[in-house]
């Protein structure tokens, strides 16, 4: 009986160590979502810029909206205030697109793209 208890305790210890080490090695699920969010934001801004340049303002407005929605999922504490400001710039660019002011919209999209690119670089450096 004593031998059986020792074997059982050993098996349980090995299994618990294996479970702990596998979760420590695995990539956190949150990081993939954050990376996807910043990529979707950047691609949405680039698509909106192309739509503004081609004169398709309704598509540009939708692209800006999608980029702004994706930016909400980009949660990184170090760049949170910068993200909020960049999202406000996106909203202003969308208002410019809706009013037909393409020059202001292009400038806003360029500023937002620059800001989100900087945030991505900071995120990539720390992860």
mmCIF file of C-alpha atoms in Angstrom:
data_model
loop_
_atom_site.group_PDB
_atom_site.id
_atom_site.type_symbol
_atom_site.label_atom_id
_atom_site.label_comp_id
_atom_site.label_asym_id
_atom_site.label_seq_id
_atom_site.Cartn_x
_atom_site.Cartn_y
_atom_site.Cartn_z
ATOM 1 C CA UNK A 1 0.000 0.000 0.000
ATOM 2 C CA UNK A 2 2.861 2.356 0.835
ATOM 3 C CA UNK A 3 4.433 1.731 -2.556
ATOM 4 C CA UNK A 4 1.120 2.419 -4.282
ATOM 5 C CA UNK A 5 0.759 5.754 -2.422
ATOM 6 C CA UNK A 6 4.304 6.768 -3.381
ATOM 7 C CA UNK A 7 3.661 5.948 -7.036
ATOM 8 C CA UNK A 8 0.344 7.793 -6.984
ATOM 9 C CA UNK A 9 1.892 10.892 -5.387
ATOM 10 C CA UNK A 10 4.735 10.808 -7.921
ATOM 11 C CA UNK A 11 2.341 10.535 -10.859
ATOM 12 C CA UNK A 12 0.200 13.392 -9.557
ATOM 13 C CA UNK A 13 3.274 15.595 -9.056
ATOM 14 C CA UNK A 14 4.584 14.886 -12.545
ATOM 15 C CA UNK A 15 1.186 15.611 -14.095
ATOM 16 C CA UNK A 16 0.824 18.893 -12.209
ATOM 17 C CA UNK A 17 4.330 20.003 -13.217
ATOM 18 C CA UNK A 18 3.579 19.173 -16.847
ATOM 19 C CA UNK A 19 0.333 21.135 -16.732
ATOM 20 C CA UNK A 20 2.003 24.186 -15.197
ATOM 21 C CA UNK A 21 4.940 24.187 -17.580
ATOM 22 C CA UNK A 22 2.765 23.847 -20.685
ATOM 23 C CA UNK A 23 0.640 26.851 -19.716
ATOM 24 C CA UNK A 24 3.731 28.893 -18.975
ATOM 25 C CA UNK A 25 5.196 28.144 -22.403
ATOM 26 C CA UNK A 26 1.987 28.725 -24.362
ATOM 27 C CA UNK A 27 1.442 32.121 -25.995
ATOM 28 C CA UNK A 28 -1.246 34.133 -24.230
ATOM 29 C CA UNK A 29 -4.487 34.311 -26.195
ATOM 30 C CA UNK A 30 -4.784 38.042 -25.540
ATOM 31 C CA UNK A 31 -1.603 38.861 -27.442
ATOM 32 C CA UNK A 32 -2.951 37.383 -30.666
ATOM 33 C CA UNK A 33 -6.120 39.458 -30.371
ATOM 34 C CA UNK A 34 -4.134 42.641 -29.730
ATOM 35 C CA UNK A 35 -1.846 41.981 -32.704
ATOM 36 C CA UNK A 36 -4.832 41.285 -34.933
ATOM 37 C CA UNK A 37 -6.544 44.481 -33.763
ATOM 38 C CA UNK A 38 -3.589 46.722 -34.601
ATOM 39 C CA UNK A 39 -3.114 45.037 -37.981
ATOM 40 C CA UNK A 40 -6.819 45.489 -38.794
ATOM 41 C CA UNK A 41 -6.607 49.134 -37.764
ATOM 42 C CA UNK A 42 -3.572 49.809 -39.934
ATOM 43 C CA UNK A 43 -5.038 48.030 -42.948
ATOM 44 C CA UNK A 44 -8.351 49.854 -42.494
ATOM 45 C CA UNK A 45 -6.601 53.216 -42.480
ATOM 46 C CA UNK A 46 -4.587 52.317 -45.577
ATOM 47 C CA UNK A 47 -7.749 51.178 -47.375
ATOM 48 C CA UNK A 48 -9.521 54.388 -46.367
ATOM 49 C CA UNK A 49 -6.626 56.465 -47.706
ATOM 50 C CA UNK A 50 -6.863 54.679 -51.046
ATOM 51 C CA UNK A 51 -10.630 55.215 -51.142
ATOM 52 C CA UNK A 52 -10.266 58.936 -50.421
ATOM 53 C CA UNK A 53 -7.656 59.312 -53.154
ATOM 54 C CA UNK A 54 -9.898 57.531 -55.642
ATOM 55 C CA UNK A 55 -12.865 59.700 -54.662
ATOM 56 C CA UNK A 56 -15.027 56.919 -53.209
ATOM 57 C CA UNK A 57 -16.024 58.761 -50.041
ATOM 58 C CA UNK A 58 -18.793 56.414 -48.898
ATOM 59 C CA UNK A 59 -16.392 53.462 -48.901
ATOM 60 C CA UNK A 60 -13.753 55.594 -47.188
ATOM 61 C CA UNK A 61 -16.225 56.469 -44.437
ATOM 62 C CA UNK A 62 -16.993 52.791 -43.843
ATOM 63 C CA UNK A 63 -13.287 51.893 -43.848
ATOM 64 C CA UNK A 64 -12.546 54.584 -41.277
ATOM 65 C CA UNK A 65 -15.403 53.320 -39.121
ATOM 66 C CA UNK A 66 -14.043 49.756 -39.283
ATOM 67 C CA UNK A 67 -10.532 50.964 -38.425
ATOM 68 C CA UNK A 68 -11.854 52.932 -35.454
ATOM 69 C CA UNK A 69 -13.793 49.876 -34.251
ATOM 70 C CA UNK A 70 -10.702 47.676 -34.576
ATOM 71 C CA UNK A 71 -8.615 50.208 -32.670
ATOM 72 C CA UNK A 72 -10.858 49.719 -29.634
ATOM 73 C CA UNK A 73 -9.568 46.162 -29.348
ATOM 74 C CA UNK A 74 -5.942 47.337 -29.272
ATOM 75 C CA UNK A 75 -5.459 47.476 -25.527
ATOM 76 C CA UNK A 76 -1.912 48.165 -24.430
ATOM 77 C CA UNK A 77 -1.509 50.159 -21.250
ATOM 78 C CA UNK A 78 1.616 52.051 -22.293
ATOM 79 C CA UNK A 79 -0.028 53.504 -25.413
ATOM 80 C CA UNK A 80 -3.619 53.795 -24.204
ATOM 81 C CA UNK A 81 -3.766 57.608 -24.182
ATOM 82 C CA UNK A 82 -2.096 57.775 -27.600
ATOM 83 C CA UNK A 83 -4.657 55.250 -28.903
ATOM 84 C CA UNK A 84 -7.510 57.399 -27.657
ATOM 85 C CA UNK A 85 -6.098 60.487 -29.351
ATOM 86 C CA UNK A 86 -5.478 58.605 -32.605
ATOM 87 C CA UNK A 87 -9.021 57.227 -32.548
ATOM 88 C CA UNK A 88 -10.307 60.781 -32.099
ATOM 89 C CA UNK A 89 -8.277 61.775 -35.165
ATOM 90 C CA UNK A 90 -9.924 58.916 -37.091
ATOM 91 C CA UNK A 91 -13.360 60.139 -36.031
ATOM 92 C CA UNK A 92 -12.493 63.666 -37.186
ATOM 93 C CA UNK A 93 -11.246 62.273 -40.506
ATOM 94 C CA UNK A 94 -14.534 60.431 -40.941
ATOM 95 C CA UNK A 95 -16.472 63.641 -40.321
ATOM 96 C CA UNK A 96 -14.300 65.335 -42.943
ATOM 97 C CA UNK A 97 -15.022 62.558 -45.422
ATOM 98 C CA UNK A 98 -18.726 62.779 -44.721
ATOM 99 C CA UNK A 99 -18.667 66.534 -45.315
ATOM 100 C CA UNK A 100 -16.628 66.132 -48.522
ATOM 101 C CA UNK A 101 -13.415 67.756 -47.238
ATOM 102 C CA UNK A 102 -10.908 65.307 -48.714
ATOM 103 C CA UNK A 103 -7.808 67.375 -47.914
ATOM 104 C CA UNK A 104 -8.588 67.398 -44.202
ATOM 105 C CA UNK A 105 -9.515 63.714 -44.316
ATOM 106 C CA UNK A 106 -6.227 62.771 -45.987
ATOM 107 C CA UNK A 107 -4.260 64.738 -43.397
ATOM 108 C CA UNK A 108 -6.166 63.120 -40.539
ATOM 109 C CA UNK A 109 -5.711 59.636 -41.951
ATOM 110 C CA UNK A 110 -1.985 60.246 -42.395
ATOM 111 C CA UNK A 111 -1.689 61.418 -38.772
ATOM 112 C CA UNK A 112 -3.669 58.442 -37.518
ATOM 113 C CA UNK A 113 -1.589 56.010 -39.578
ATOM 114 C CA UNK A 114 1.616 57.496 -38.200
ATOM 115 C CA UNK A 115 0.334 57.320 -34.635
ATOM 116 C CA UNK A 116 -0.906 53.725 -34.886
ATOM 117 C CA UNK A 117 2.341 52.687 -36.580
ATOM 118 C CA UNK A 118 4.285 54.155 -33.638
ATOM 119 C CA UNK A 119 2.051 52.290 -31.189
ATOM 120 C CA UNK A 120 2.596 49.036 -33.060
ATOM 121 C CA UNK A 121 6.353 49.568 -32.926
ATOM 122 C CA UNK A 122 6.188 50.147 -29.166
ATOM 123 C CA UNK A 123 4.023 47.065 -28.717
ATOM 124 C CA UNK A 124 6.294 44.913 -30.875
ATOM 125 C CA UNK A 125 9.358 46.087 -28.969
ATOM 126 C CA UNK A 126 7.909 45.052 -25.630
ATOM 127 C CA UNK A 127 6.453 41.715 -26.740
#
